[in-house]
Amino acid sequence: MNVMDSLVKDMFEQIAEEAGSLARSNKHCTITSGEIQTADSAVYVANEEQIHQWNAESTAMPHAVQDTGPKNASKKCIGIQQQCEIIDLLVINSSSSGAATMSGKSLLLKVILLGDGGVGKSSLMNRYVTNKFDSQAFHTIGVEFLNRDLEVDGRFVTLQIWDTAGQERFKSLRTPFYRGADCCLLTFSVDDRQSFENLGNWQKEFIYYADVKDPEHFPFVVLGNKVDKEDRQVTTEEAQSWCMENGDYPYLETSAKDDTNVTVAFEEAVRQVLAVEEQLEHCMLGHTIDLNSGSKAGSSCC
């Protein structure tokens, strides 16, 4: 690891810790989409050619170099140091007034996309948030996240979608960001057999680095992407069987290119998180204590 790689790694870990703290302390925060945009709610992303060029020249990371996407889904390529400032702004803005819901707050949910490089994770995120597809997109370096407000079954949610680099050499950059995730979208490409066979490795990596306390009940959703491709190497039945055997996870087949099931996939992720939270609340209410006898009652779950 050269000096530049070490610097990048240290900065990513610092940012990840701040982001994780935000996720843990503001699960039911009051961040509105406007406030998130004000905070430039996107994290550093670059392409491999730029990284190699920066390493070769031994120069510092450049500052803002690009601004793309519509105003309601702003995305910037930014310097790593600026990410710390953005996270700080998000923390500050979390105390502001939120979107109008029954409780007066919008639920912030962190969803992370995991899978081999090239399976289309970035394309799925960008299709969902910006409704755009770029067939020439580069692989993600490290991580990036975008946000989108939505309503699912009467609940108003700010969905914070994290995209991660799938290449093994970027493992040290992506794993710190697993902490605080509410749902994990395990993604493979139906035309890439190896990406399907690696799902178990991604599942284990996430459980370990996210420090998941109850893996059996953590909301995973599995996505078979690129169903627009003709040469499939993984059948629907195979994928469904894997999901059933590894945790009875929901399985959806998607295509970022033609927008097949993209919205459905992210809405399903929200439903899975809400279902888990509802179950936990039910368990907590069910475990009442009889103060006179000291015995527990209503332990119908958990």
PDB file of C-alpha atoms in Angstrom:
ATOM      1  CA  MET A   1       0.000   0.000   0.000  1.00  0.00           C
ATOM      2  CA  ASN A   2       1.549   3.321  -1.078  1.00  0.00           C
ATOM      3  CA  VAL A   3       1.264   6.656   0.711  1.00  0.00           C
ATOM      4  CA  MET A   4      -1.770   7.730  -1.310  1.00  0.00           C
ATOM      5  CA  ASP A   5      -3.620   4.464  -0.644  1.00  0.00           C
ATOM      6  CA  SER A   6      -2.877   4.774   3.079  1.00  0.00           C
ATOM      7  CA  LEU A   7      -4.143   8.361   3.142  1.00  0.00           C
ATOM      8  CA  VAL A   8      -7.334   7.406   1.328  1.00  0.00           C
ATOM      9  CA  LYS A   9      -7.924   4.477   3.687  1.00  0.00           C
ATOM     10  CA  ASP A  10      -7.440   6.615   6.817  1.00  0.00           C
ATOM     11  CA  MET A  11      -9.792   9.306   5.548  1.00  0.00           C
ATOM     12  CA  PHE A  12     -12.469   6.796   4.575  1.00  0.00           C
ATOM     13  CA  GLU A  13     -12.334   5.212   8.018  1.00  0.00           C
ATOM     14  CA  GLN A  14     -12.722   8.619   9.657  1.00  0.00           C
ATOM     15  CA  ILE A  15     -15.717   9.458   7.480  1.00  0.00           C
ATOM     16  CA  ALA A  16     -17.252   6.034   8.020  1.00  0.00           C
ATOM     17  CA  GLU A  17     -17.082   6.436  11.785  1.00  0.00           C
ATOM     18  CA  GLU A  18     -18.872   9.792  11.601  1.00  0.00           C
ATOM     19  CA  ALA A  19     -21.474   8.403   9.204  1.00  0.00           C
ATOM     20  CA  GLY A  20     -22.026   5.386  11.435  1.00  0.00           C
ATOM     21  CA  SER A  21     -22.493   7.639  14.447  1.00  0.00           C
ATOM     22  CA  LEU A  22     -25.063   9.643  12.508  1.00  0.00           C
ATOM     23  CA  ALA A  23     -26.965   6.520  11.528  1.00  0.00           C
ATOM     24  CA  ARG A  24     -26.996   5.172  15.080  1.00  0.00           C
ATOM     25  CA  SER A  25     -28.015   8.406  16.803  1.00  0.00           C
ATOM     26  CA  ASN A  26     -30.522   9.676  14.239  1.00  0.00           C
ATOM     27  CA  LYS A  27     -32.427   6.566  13.155  1.00  0.00           C
ATOM     28  CA  HIS A  28     -35.680   8.508  13.534  1.00  0.00           C
ATOM     29  CA  CYS A  29     -34.203  11.831  12.517  1.00  0.00           C
ATOM     30  CA  THR A  30     -35.904  14.818  10.969  1.00  0.00           C
ATOM     31  CA  ILE A  31     -33.769  15.406   7.897  1.00  0.00           C
ATOM     32  CA  THR A  32     -35.768  16.623   4.914  1.00  0.00           C
ATOM     33  CA  SER A  33     -34.747  16.058   1.328  1.00  0.00           C
ATOM     34  CA  GLY A  34     -34.060  19.789   0.956  1.00  0.00           C
ATOM     35  CA  GLU A  35     -31.711  19.799   3.925  1.00  0.00           C
ATOM     36  CA  ILE A  36     -29.920  16.749   2.582  1.00  0.00           C
ATOM     37  CA  GLN A  37     -29.435  18.510  -0.748  1.00  0.00           C
ATOM     38  CA  THR A  38     -28.126  21.575   1.087  1.00  0.00           C
ATOM     39  CA  ALA A  39     -25.582  19.307   2.727  1.00  0.00           C
ATOM     40  CA  ASP A  40     -24.577  17.988  -0.712  1.00  0.00           C
ATOM     41  CA  SER A  41     -25.821  14.519   0.143  1.00  0.00           C
ATOM     42  CA  ALA A  42     -23.398  12.450  -1.881  1.00  0.00           C
ATOM     43  CA  VAL A  43     -20.120  10.863  -0.938  1.00  0.00           C
ATOM     44  CA  TYR A  44     -16.922  10.686  -2.941  1.00  0.00           C
ATOM     45  CA  VAL A  45     -16.972   8.580  -6.079  1.00  0.00           C
ATOM     46  CA  ALA A  46     -14.383   8.422  -8.833  1.00  0.00           C
ATOM     47  CA  ASN A  47     -13.315   6.084 -11.587  1.00  0.00           C
ATOM     48  CA  GLU A  48     -10.337   3.762 -11.575  1.00  0.00           C
ATOM     49  CA  GLU A  49      -8.440   5.708 -14.213  1.00  0.00           C
ATOM     50  CA  GLN A  50      -8.517   8.841 -12.057  1.00  0.00           C
ATOM     51  CA  ILE A  51      -7.303   6.952  -8.992  1.00  0.00           C
ATOM     52  CA  HIS A  52      -4.395   5.410 -10.920  1.00  0.00           C
ATOM     53  CA  GLN A  53      -3.499   8.814 -12.324  1.00  0.00           C
ATOM     54  CA  TRP A  54      -3.539  10.423  -8.874  1.00  0.00           C
ATOM     55  CA  ASN A  55      -1.363   7.636  -7.472  1.00  0.00           C
ATOM     56  CA  ALA A  56       1.111   7.972 -10.336  1.00  0.00           C
ATOM     57  CA  GLU A  57       1.401  11.724  -9.945  1.00  0.00           C
ATOM     58  CA  SER A  58       1.424  11.522  -6.104  1.00  0.00           C
ATOM     59  CA  THR A  59      -0.855  14.530  -5.929  1.00  0.00           C
ATOM     60  CA  ALA A  60      -3.617  15.305  -3.478  1.00  0.00           C
ATOM     61  CA  MET A  61      -7.237  14.447  -4.202  1.00  0.00           C
ATOM     62  CA  PRO A  62      -8.911  17.198  -6.242  1.00  0.00           C
ATOM     63  CA  HIS A  63     -11.905  19.072  -4.970  1.00  0.00           C
ATOM     64  CA  ALA A  64     -15.278  19.275  -6.682  1.00  0.00           C
ATOM     65  CA  VAL A  65     -14.883  18.265 -10.318  1.00  0.00           C
ATOM     66  CA  GLN A  66     -18.347  17.342 -11.453  1.00  0.00           C
ATOM     67  CA  ASP A  67     -21.998  18.054 -10.757  1.00  0.00           C
ATOM     68  CA  THR A  68     -24.589  15.837 -12.456  1.00  0.00           C
ATOM     69  CA  GLY A  69     -28.213  14.832 -12.080  1.00  0.00           C
ATOM     70  CA  PRO A  70     -31.412  16.790 -11.476  1.00  0.00           C
ATOM     71  CA  LYS A  71     -31.730  19.244  -8.582  1.00  0.00           C
ATOM     72  CA  ASN A  72     -33.849  16.841  -6.544  1.00  0.00           C
ATOM     73  CA  ALA A  73     -31.144  14.192  -6.696  1.00  0.00           C
ATOM     74  CA  SER A  74     -27.876  16.100  -6.669  1.00  0.00           C
ATOM     75  CA  LYS A  75     -24.645  14.114  -6.923  1.00  0.00           C
ATOM     76  CA  LYS A  76     -21.104  15.378  -6.879  1.00  0.00           C
ATOM     77  CA  CYS A  77     -17.642  13.960  -7.296  1.00  0.00           C
ATOM     78  CA  ILE A  78     -15.866  15.575  -4.372  1.00  0.00           C
ATOM     79  CA  GLY A  79     -12.588  15.476  -2.498  1.00  0.00           C
ATOM     80  CA  ILE A  80     -12.404  13.081   0.428  1.00  0.00           C
ATOM     81  CA  GLN A  81     -11.722  15.827   2.983  1.00  0.00           C
ATOM     82  CA  GLN A  82     -14.959  17.537   1.948  1.00  0.00           C
ATOM     83  CA  GLN A  83     -16.877  14.397   2.888  1.00  0.00           C
ATOM     84  CA  CYS A  84     -16.134  15.079   6.552  1.00  0.00           C
ATOM     85  CA  GLU A  85     -17.671  18.532   6.180  1.00  0.00           C
ATOM     86  CA  ILE A  86     -20.742  17.030   4.500  1.00  0.00           C
ATOM     87  CA  ILE A  87     -21.235  14.501   7.296  1.00  0.00           C
ATOM     88  CA  ASP A  88     -20.946  17.340   9.829  1.00  0.00           C
ATOM     89  CA  LEU A  89     -23.635  19.282   7.964  1.00  0.00           C
ATOM     90  CA  LEU A  90     -25.900  16.237   7.983  1.00  0.00           C
ATOM     91  CA  VAL A  91     -25.482  15.909  11.742  1.00  0.00           C
ATOM     92  CA  ILE A  92     -26.296  19.588  12.251  1.00  0.00           C
ATOM     93  CA  ASN A  93     -29.289  19.477   9.921  1.00  0.00           C
ATOM     94  CA  SER A  94     -30.697  16.412  11.672  1.00  0.00           C
ATOM     95  CA  SER A  95     -31.986  18.702  14.428  1.00  0.00           C
ATOM     96  CA  SER A  96     -34.052  20.774  11.992  1.00  0.00           C
ATOM     97  CA  SER A  97     -37.774  20.394  11.347  1.00  0.00           C
ATOM     98  CA  GLY A  98     -38.595  17.345   9.265  1.00  0.00           C
ATOM     99  CA  ALA A  99     -41.088  16.248   6.654  1.00  0.00           C
ATOM    100  CA  ALA A 100     -44.772  16.186   7.554  1.00  0.00           C
ATOM    101  CA  THR A 101     -45.884  12.767   8.759  1.00  0.00           C
ATOM    102  CA  MET A 102     -48.230  11.512  11.422  1.00  0.00           C
ATOM    103  CA  SER A 103     -45.405  11.795  13.947  1.00  0.00           C
ATOM    104  CA  GLY A 104     -43.953  14.962  12.400  1.00  0.00           C
ATOM    105  CA  LYS A 105     -40.785  13.105  11.452  1.00  0.00           C
ATOM    106  CA  SER A 106     -39.385  11.247   8.462  1.00  0.00           C
ATOM    107  CA  LEU A 107     -37.732   7.914   9.123  1.00  0.00           C
ATOM    108  CA  LEU A 108     -34.123   7.746   7.929  1.00  0.00           C
ATOM    109  CA  LEU A 109     -33.161   4.280   6.691  1.00  0.00           C
ATOM    110  CA  LYS A 110     -29.685   3.271   5.554  1.00  0.00           C
ATOM    111  CA  VAL A 111     -29.687   0.638   2.817  1.00  0.00           C
ATOM    112  CA  ILE A 112     -26.460  -0.786   1.428  1.00  0.00           C
ATOM    113  CA  LEU A 113     -25.879  -2.457  -1.954  1.00  0.00           C
ATOM    114  CA  LEU A 114     -23.357  -5.314  -1.883  1.00  0.00           C
ATOM    115  CA  GLY A 115     -22.095  -7.627  -4.591  1.00  0.00           C
ATOM    116  CA  ASP A 116     -19.287  -8.287  -7.045  1.00  0.00           C
ATOM    117  CA  GLY A 117     -17.911  -5.467  -9.125  1.00  0.00           C
ATOM    118  CA  GLY A 118     -19.758  -4.935 -12.387  1.00  0.00           C
ATOM    119  CA  VAL A 119     -23.109  -6.435 -11.365  1.00  0.00           C
ATOM    120  CA  GLY A 120     -24.840  -3.058 -11.680  1.00  0.00           C
ATOM    121  CA  LYS A 121     -25.121  -1.748  -8.114  1.00  0.00           C
ATOM    122  CA  SER A 122     -24.338   1.848  -9.067  1.00  0.00           C
ATOM    123  CA  SER A 123     -26.697   1.653 -12.026  1.00  0.00           C
ATOM    124  CA  LEU A 124     -29.535   0.438  -9.806  1.00  0.00           C
ATOM    125  CA  MET A 125     -28.992   3.279  -7.345  1.00  0.00           C
ATOM    126  CA  ASN A 126     -28.737   5.916 -10.053  1.00  0.00           C
ATOM    127  CA  ARG A 127     -31.755   4.576 -11.929  1.00  0.00           C
ATOM    128  CA  TYR A 128     -33.830   4.741  -8.753  1.00  0.00           C
ATOM    129  CA  VAL A 129     -32.695   8.189  -7.595  1.00  0.00           C
ATOM    130  CA  THR A 130     -32.071  10.034 -10.882  1.00  0.00           C
ATOM    131  CA  ASN A 131     -34.052   7.832 -13.297  1.00  0.00           C
ATOM    132  CA  LYS A 132     -30.978   7.693 -15.539  1.00  0.00           C
ATOM    133  CA  PHE A 133     -28.884   4.831 -16.906  1.00  0.00           C
ATOM    134  CA  ASP A 134     -25.286   5.160 -18.093  1.00  0.00           C
ATOM    135  CA  SER A 135     -23.987   2.146 -19.985  1.00  0.00           C
ATOM    136  CA  GLN A 136     -20.436   3.561 -19.801  1.00  0.00           C
ATOM    137  CA  ALA A 137     -20.342   4.025 -16.024  1.00  0.00           C
ATOM    138  CA  PHE A 138     -17.059   3.273 -14.259  1.00  0.00           C
ATOM    139  CA  HIS A 139     -16.655   0.968 -11.277  1.00  0.00           C
ATOM    140  CA  THR A 140     -17.166   2.664  -7.922  1.00  0.00           C
ATOM    141  CA  ILE A 141     -14.060   3.391  -5.864  1.00  0.00           C
ATOM    142  CA  GLY A 142     -14.778   3.055  -2.141  1.00  0.00           C
ATOM    143  CA  VAL A 143     -18.365   4.135  -1.527  1.00  0.00           C
ATOM    144  CA  GLU A 144     -20.979   6.717  -2.432  1.00  0.00           C
ATOM    145  CA  PHE A 145     -24.487   7.379  -1.248  1.00  0.00           C
ATOM    146  CA  LEU A 146     -27.586   9.130  -2.555  1.00  0.00           C
ATOM    147  CA  ASN A 147     -30.896   9.885  -0.880  1.00  0.00           C
ATOM    148  CA  ARG A 148     -34.505   9.730  -1.927  1.00  0.00           C
ATOM    149  CA  ASP A 149     -37.723  10.515  -0.082  1.00  0.00           C
ATOM    150  CA  LEU A 150     -40.601   8.098  -0.521  1.00  0.00           C
ATOM    151  CA  GLU A 151     -43.811   6.897   1.069  1.00  0.00           C
ATOM    152  CA  VAL A 152     -44.338   3.187   1.677  1.00  0.00           C
ATOM    153  CA  ASP A 153     -47.576   1.896   3.161  1.00  0.00           C
ATOM    154  CA  GLY A 154     -48.342   5.272   4.695  1.00  0.00           C
ATOM    155  CA  ARG A 155     -44.858   5.766   6.179  1.00  0.00           C
ATOM    156  CA  PHE A 156     -42.668   8.639   5.021  1.00  0.00           C
ATOM    157  CA  VAL A 157     -39.060   7.564   4.632  1.00  0.00           C
ATOM    158  CA  THR A 158     -35.773   9.160   3.642  1.00  0.00           C
ATOM    159  CA  LEU A 159     -33.880   6.305   2.052  1.00  0.00           C
ATOM    160  CA  GLN A 160     -30.106   6.647   2.258  1.00  0.00           C
ATOM    161  CA  ILE A 161     -28.712   4.283  -0.387  1.00  0.00           C
ATOM    162  CA  TRP A 162     -25.053   3.310  -0.113  1.00  0.00           C
ATOM    163  CA  ASP A 163     -23.206   1.887  -3.109  1.00  0.00           C
ATOM    164  CA  THR A 164     -19.961   0.016  -2.493  1.00  0.00           C
ATOM    165  CA  ALA A 165     -16.970  -1.064  -4.562  1.00  0.00           C
ATOM    166  CA  GLY A 166     -17.162  -4.784  -5.270  1.00  0.00           C
ATOM    167  CA  GLN A 167     -13.494  -5.386  -6.032  1.00  0.00           C
ATOM    168  CA  GLU A 168     -11.490  -7.186  -3.335  1.00  0.00           C
ATOM    169  CA  ARG A 169      -8.741  -4.540  -3.351  1.00  0.00           C
ATOM    170  CA  PHE A 170     -11.252  -1.964  -2.058  1.00  0.00           C
ATOM    171  CA  LYS A 171     -12.414  -4.074   0.875  1.00  0.00           C
ATOM    172  CA  SER A 172     -10.688  -1.852   3.435  1.00  0.00           C
ATOM    173  CA  LEU A 173     -12.482   1.184   2.007  1.00  0.00           C
ATOM    174  CA  ARG A 174     -16.010  -0.228   1.934  1.00  0.00           C
ATOM    175  CA  THR A 175     -16.332  -2.330   5.097  1.00  0.00           C
ATOM    176  CA  PRO A 176     -16.274   0.585   7.597  1.00  0.00           C
ATOM    177  CA  PHE A 177     -19.477   1.862   5.998  1.00  0.00           C
ATOM    178  CA  TYR A 178     -21.436  -1.312   6.777  1.00  0.00           C
ATOM    179  CA  ARG A 179     -22.073  -0.149  10.322  1.00  0.00           C
ATOM    180  CA  GLY A 180     -25.507   1.283  10.963  1.00  0.00           C
ATOM    181  CA  ALA A 181     -27.128  -0.276   7.885  1.00  0.00           C
ATOM    182  CA  ASP A 182     -30.815  -1.125   8.273  1.00  0.00           C
ATOM    183  CA  CYS A 183     -31.022  -3.396   5.224  1.00  0.00           C
ATOM    184  CA  CYS A 184     -28.624  -5.060   2.809  1.00  0.00           C
ATOM    185  CA  LEU A 185     -29.376  -5.604  -0.872  1.00  0.00           C
ATOM    186  CA  LEU A 186     -27.254  -8.582  -1.954  1.00  0.00           C
ATOM    187  CA  THR A 187     -26.843  -8.109  -5.694  1.00  0.00           C
ATOM    188  CA  PHE A 188     -25.626 -10.404  -8.463  1.00  0.00           C
ATOM    189  CA  SER A 189     -25.896 -10.406 -12.237  1.00  0.00           C
ATOM    190  CA  VAL A 190     -27.962 -13.166 -13.832  1.00  0.00           C
ATOM    191  CA  ASP A 191     -25.417 -13.391 -16.668  1.00  0.00           C
ATOM    192  CA  ASP A 192     -22.487 -13.859 -14.270  1.00  0.00           C
ATOM    193  CA  ARG A 193     -22.455 -17.217 -12.500  1.00  0.00           C
ATOM    194  CA  GLN A 194     -19.553 -16.322 -10.232  1.00  0.00           C
ATOM    195  CA  SER A 195     -21.315 -13.237  -8.882  1.00  0.00           C
ATOM    196  CA  PHE A 196     -24.192 -15.490  -7.815  1.00  0.00           C
ATOM    197  CA  GLU A 197     -21.885 -18.026  -6.180  1.00  0.00           C
ATOM    198  CA  ASN A 198     -20.219 -15.214  -4.231  1.00  0.00           C
ATOM    199  CA  LEU A 199     -23.455 -14.108  -2.543  1.00  0.00           C
ATOM    200  CA  GLY A 200     -22.685 -16.170   0.540  1.00  0.00           C
ATOM    201  CA  ASN A 201     -19.314 -14.461   0.937  1.00  0.00           C
ATOM    202  CA  TRP A 202     -20.935 -11.040   0.731  1.00  0.00           C
ATOM    203  CA  GLN A 203     -23.556 -12.049   3.260  1.00  0.00           C
ATOM    204  CA  LYS A 204     -20.896 -13.218   5.726  1.00  0.00           C
ATOM    205  CA  GLU A 205     -18.720 -10.151   5.152  1.00  0.00           C
ATOM    206  CA  PHE A 206     -21.614  -7.834   5.879  1.00  0.00           C
ATOM    207  CA  ILE A 207     -22.728  -9.687   9.015  1.00  0.00           C
ATOM    208  CA  TYR A 208     -19.177  -9.585  10.387  1.00  0.00           C
ATOM    209  CA  TYR A 209     -18.229  -5.979   9.634  1.00  0.00           C
ATOM    210  CA  ALA A 210     -21.679  -4.539  10.356  1.00  0.00           C
ATOM    211  CA  ASP A 211     -21.617  -6.393  13.687  1.00  0.00           C
ATOM    212  CA  VAL A 212     -25.136  -7.732  13.130  1.00  0.00           C
ATOM    213  CA  LYS A 213     -26.433  -8.979  16.482  1.00  0.00           C
ATOM    214  CA  ASP A 214     -29.267 -11.126  15.111  1.00  0.00           C
ATOM    215  CA  PRO A 215     -28.329 -12.385  11.617  1.00  0.00           C
ATOM    216  CA  GLU A 216     -31.368 -14.661  11.357  1.00  0.00           C
ATOM    217  CA  HIS A 217     -33.744 -11.707  11.509  1.00  0.00           C
ATOM    218  CA  PHE A 218     -31.687  -9.053   9.720  1.00  0.00           C
ATOM    219  CA  PRO A 219     -33.491  -7.822   6.571  1.00  0.00           C
ATOM    220  CA  PHE A 220     -31.572  -8.986   3.514  1.00  0.00           C
ATOM    221  CA  VAL A 221     -33.077  -8.640   0.028  1.00  0.00           C
ATOM    222  CA  VAL A 222     -31.506 -10.443  -2.945  1.00  0.00           C
ATOM    223  CA  LEU A 223     -31.477  -8.856  -6.400  1.00  0.00           C
ATOM    224  CA  GLY A 224     -30.760 -10.706  -9.644  1.00  0.00           C
ATOM    225  CA  ASN A 225     -29.799  -7.802 -11.878  1.00  0.00           C
ATOM    226  CA  LYS A 226     -29.381  -7.440 -15.664  1.00  0.00           C
ATOM    227  CA  VAL A 227     -32.411  -9.532 -16.610  1.00  0.00           C
ATOM    228  CA  ASP A 228     -32.339  -7.631 -19.902  1.00  0.00           C
ATOM    229  CA  LYS A 229     -29.364  -9.817 -20.891  1.00  0.00           C
ATOM    230  CA  GLU A 230     -30.115 -12.783 -23.142  1.00  0.00           C
ATOM    231  CA  ASP A 231     -27.349 -15.137 -21.985  1.00  0.00           C
ATOM    232  CA  ARG A 232     -28.458 -16.021 -18.470  1.00  0.00           C
ATOM    233  CA  GLN A 233     -26.196 -18.190 -16.343  1.00  0.00           C
ATOM    234  CA  VAL A 234     -28.419 -18.270 -13.246  1.00  0.00           C
ATOM    235  CA  THR A 235     -32.051 -19.367 -13.342  1.00  0.00           C
ATOM    236  CA  THR A 236     -34.819 -17.806 -11.309  1.00  0.00           C
ATOM    237  CA  GLU A 237     -35.375 -21.117  -9.549  1.00  0.00           C
ATOM    238  CA  GLU A 238     -31.710 -21.348  -8.488  1.00  0.00           C
ATOM    239  CA  ALA A 239     -31.769 -17.871  -7.013  1.00  0.00           C
ATOM    240  CA  GLN A 240     -35.050 -18.464  -5.206  1.00  0.00           C
ATOM    241  CA  SER A 241     -33.672 -21.706  -3.786  1.00  0.00           C
ATOM    242  CA  TRP A 242     -30.562 -19.929  -2.469  1.00  0.00           C
ATOM    243  CA  CYS A 243     -32.711 -17.287  -0.806  1.00  0.00           C
ATOM    244  CA  MET A 244     -34.885 -19.915   0.840  1.00  0.00           C
ATOM    245  CA  GLU A 245     -31.918 -21.902   2.142  1.00  0.00           C
ATOM    246  CA  ASN A 246     -29.967 -18.926   3.467  1.00  0.00           C
ATOM    247  CA  GLY A 247     -32.628 -16.997   5.339  1.00  0.00           C
ATOM    248  CA  ASP A 248     -35.876 -17.023   3.371  1.00  0.00           C
ATOM    249  CA  TYR A 249     -34.977 -13.681   1.795  1.00  0.00           C
ATOM    250  CA  PRO A 250     -37.161 -11.851  -0.728  1.00  0.00           C
ATOM    251  CA  TYR A 251     -35.846 -12.248  -4.286  1.00  0.00           C
ATOM    252  CA  LEU A 252     -36.408  -9.793  -7.117  1.00  0.00           C
ATOM    253  CA  GLU A 253     -35.087  -9.760 -10.671  1.00  0.00           C
ATOM    254  CA  THR A 254     -34.146  -6.297 -11.853  1.00  0.00           C
ATOM    255  CA  SER A 255     -32.719  -4.345 -14.744  1.00  0.00           C
ATOM    256  CA  ALA A 256     -31.319  -0.866 -14.296  1.00  0.00           C
ATOM    257  CA  LYS A 257     -31.143  -0.545 -18.078  1.00  0.00           C
ATOM    258  CA  ASP A 258     -34.872  -0.907 -18.754  1.00  0.00           C
ATOM    259  CA  ASP A 259     -36.025  -0.030 -15.206  1.00  0.00           C
ATOM    260  CA  THR A 260     -37.443  -3.458 -14.390  1.00  0.00           C
ATOM    261  CA  ASN A 261     -38.438  -3.791 -10.717  1.00  0.00           C
ATOM    262  CA  VAL A 262     -35.980  -1.100  -9.579  1.00  0.00           C
ATOM    263  CA  THR A 263     -38.529   0.903  -7.608  1.00  0.00           C
ATOM    264  CA  VAL A 264     -40.122  -2.312  -6.361  1.00  0.00           C
ATOM    265  CA  ALA A 265     -36.743  -3.497  -5.046  1.00  0.00           C
ATOM    266  CA  PHE A 266     -36.052  -0.442  -2.915  1.00  0.00           C
ATOM    267  CA  GLU A 267     -39.623  -0.286  -1.654  1.00  0.00           C
ATOM    268  CA  GLU A 268     -39.323  -3.950  -0.654  1.00  0.00           C
ATOM    269  CA  ALA A 269     -36.176  -3.088   1.296  1.00  0.00           C
ATOM    270  CA  VAL A 270     -38.126  -0.450   3.207  1.00  0.00           C
ATOM    271  CA  ARG A 271     -40.960  -2.892   3.911  1.00  0.00           C
ATOM    272  CA  GLN A 272     -38.509  -5.465   5.248  1.00  0.00           C
ATOM    273  CA  VAL A 273     -36.984  -2.931   7.644  1.00  0.00           C
ATOM    274  CA  LEU A 274     -40.378  -1.707   8.821  1.00  0.00           C
ATOM    275  CA  ALA A 275     -41.533  -5.289   9.356  1.00  0.00           C
ATOM    276  CA  VAL A 276     -38.518  -6.038  11.555  1.00  0.00           C
ATOM    277  CA  GLU A 277     -39.027  -2.856  13.579  1.00  0.00           C
ATOM    278  CA  GLU A 278     -42.715  -3.642  13.999  1.00  0.00           C
ATOM    279  CA  GLN A 279     -41.859  -7.135  15.212  1.00  0.00           C
ATOM    280  CA  LEU A 280     -39.355  -5.764  17.716  1.00  0.00           C
ATOM    281  CA  GLU A 281     -41.880  -3.249  19.022  1.00  0.00           C
ATOM    282  CA  HIS A 282     -44.448  -6.023  19.359  1.00  0.00           C
ATOM    283  CA  CYS A 283     -41.957  -8.145  21.281  1.00  0.00           C
ATOM    284  CA  MET A 284     -41.128  -5.293  23.637  1.00  0.00           C
ATOM    285  CA  LEU A 285     -44.798  -4.645  24.338  1.00  0.00           C
ATOM    286  CA  GLY A 286     -45.438  -8.345  24.804  1.00  0.00           C
ATOM    287  CA  HIS A 287     -42.743  -8.779  27.434  1.00  0.00           C
ATOM    288  CA  THR A 288     -44.582  -7.028  30.253  1.00  0.00           C
ATOM    289  CA  ILE A 289     -43.646  -7.555  33.869  1.00  0.00           C
ATOM    290  CA  ASP A 290     -46.043  -8.264  36.718  1.00  0.00           C
ATOM    291  CA  LEU A 291     -44.656  -6.069  39.498  1.00  0.00           C
ATOM    292  CA  ASN A 292     -46.521  -8.014  42.186  1.00  0.00           C
ATOM    293  CA  SER A 293     -45.262 -11.464  41.274  1.00  0.00           C
ATOM    294  CA  GLY A 294     -42.086 -10.496  39.472  1.00  0.00           C
ATOM    295  CA  SER A 295     -42.991 -12.861  36.620  1.00  0.00           C
ATOM    296  CA  LYS A 296     -43.033 -12.017  32.924  1.00  0.00           C
ATOM    297  CA  ALA A 297     -46.132 -12.214  30.799  1.00  0.00           C
ATOM    298  CA  GLY A 298     -46.966 -12.105  27.144  1.00  0.00           C
ATOM    299  CA  SER A 299     -43.656 -13.470  25.893  1.00  0.00           C
ATOM    300  CA  SER A 300     -45.189 -14.498  22.600  1.00  0.00           C
ATOM    301  CA  CYS A 301     -42.168 -13.739  20.431  1.00  0.00           C
ATOM    302  CA  CYS A 302     -38.434 -13.092  20.346  1.00  0.00           C
TER     303      CYS A 302
END
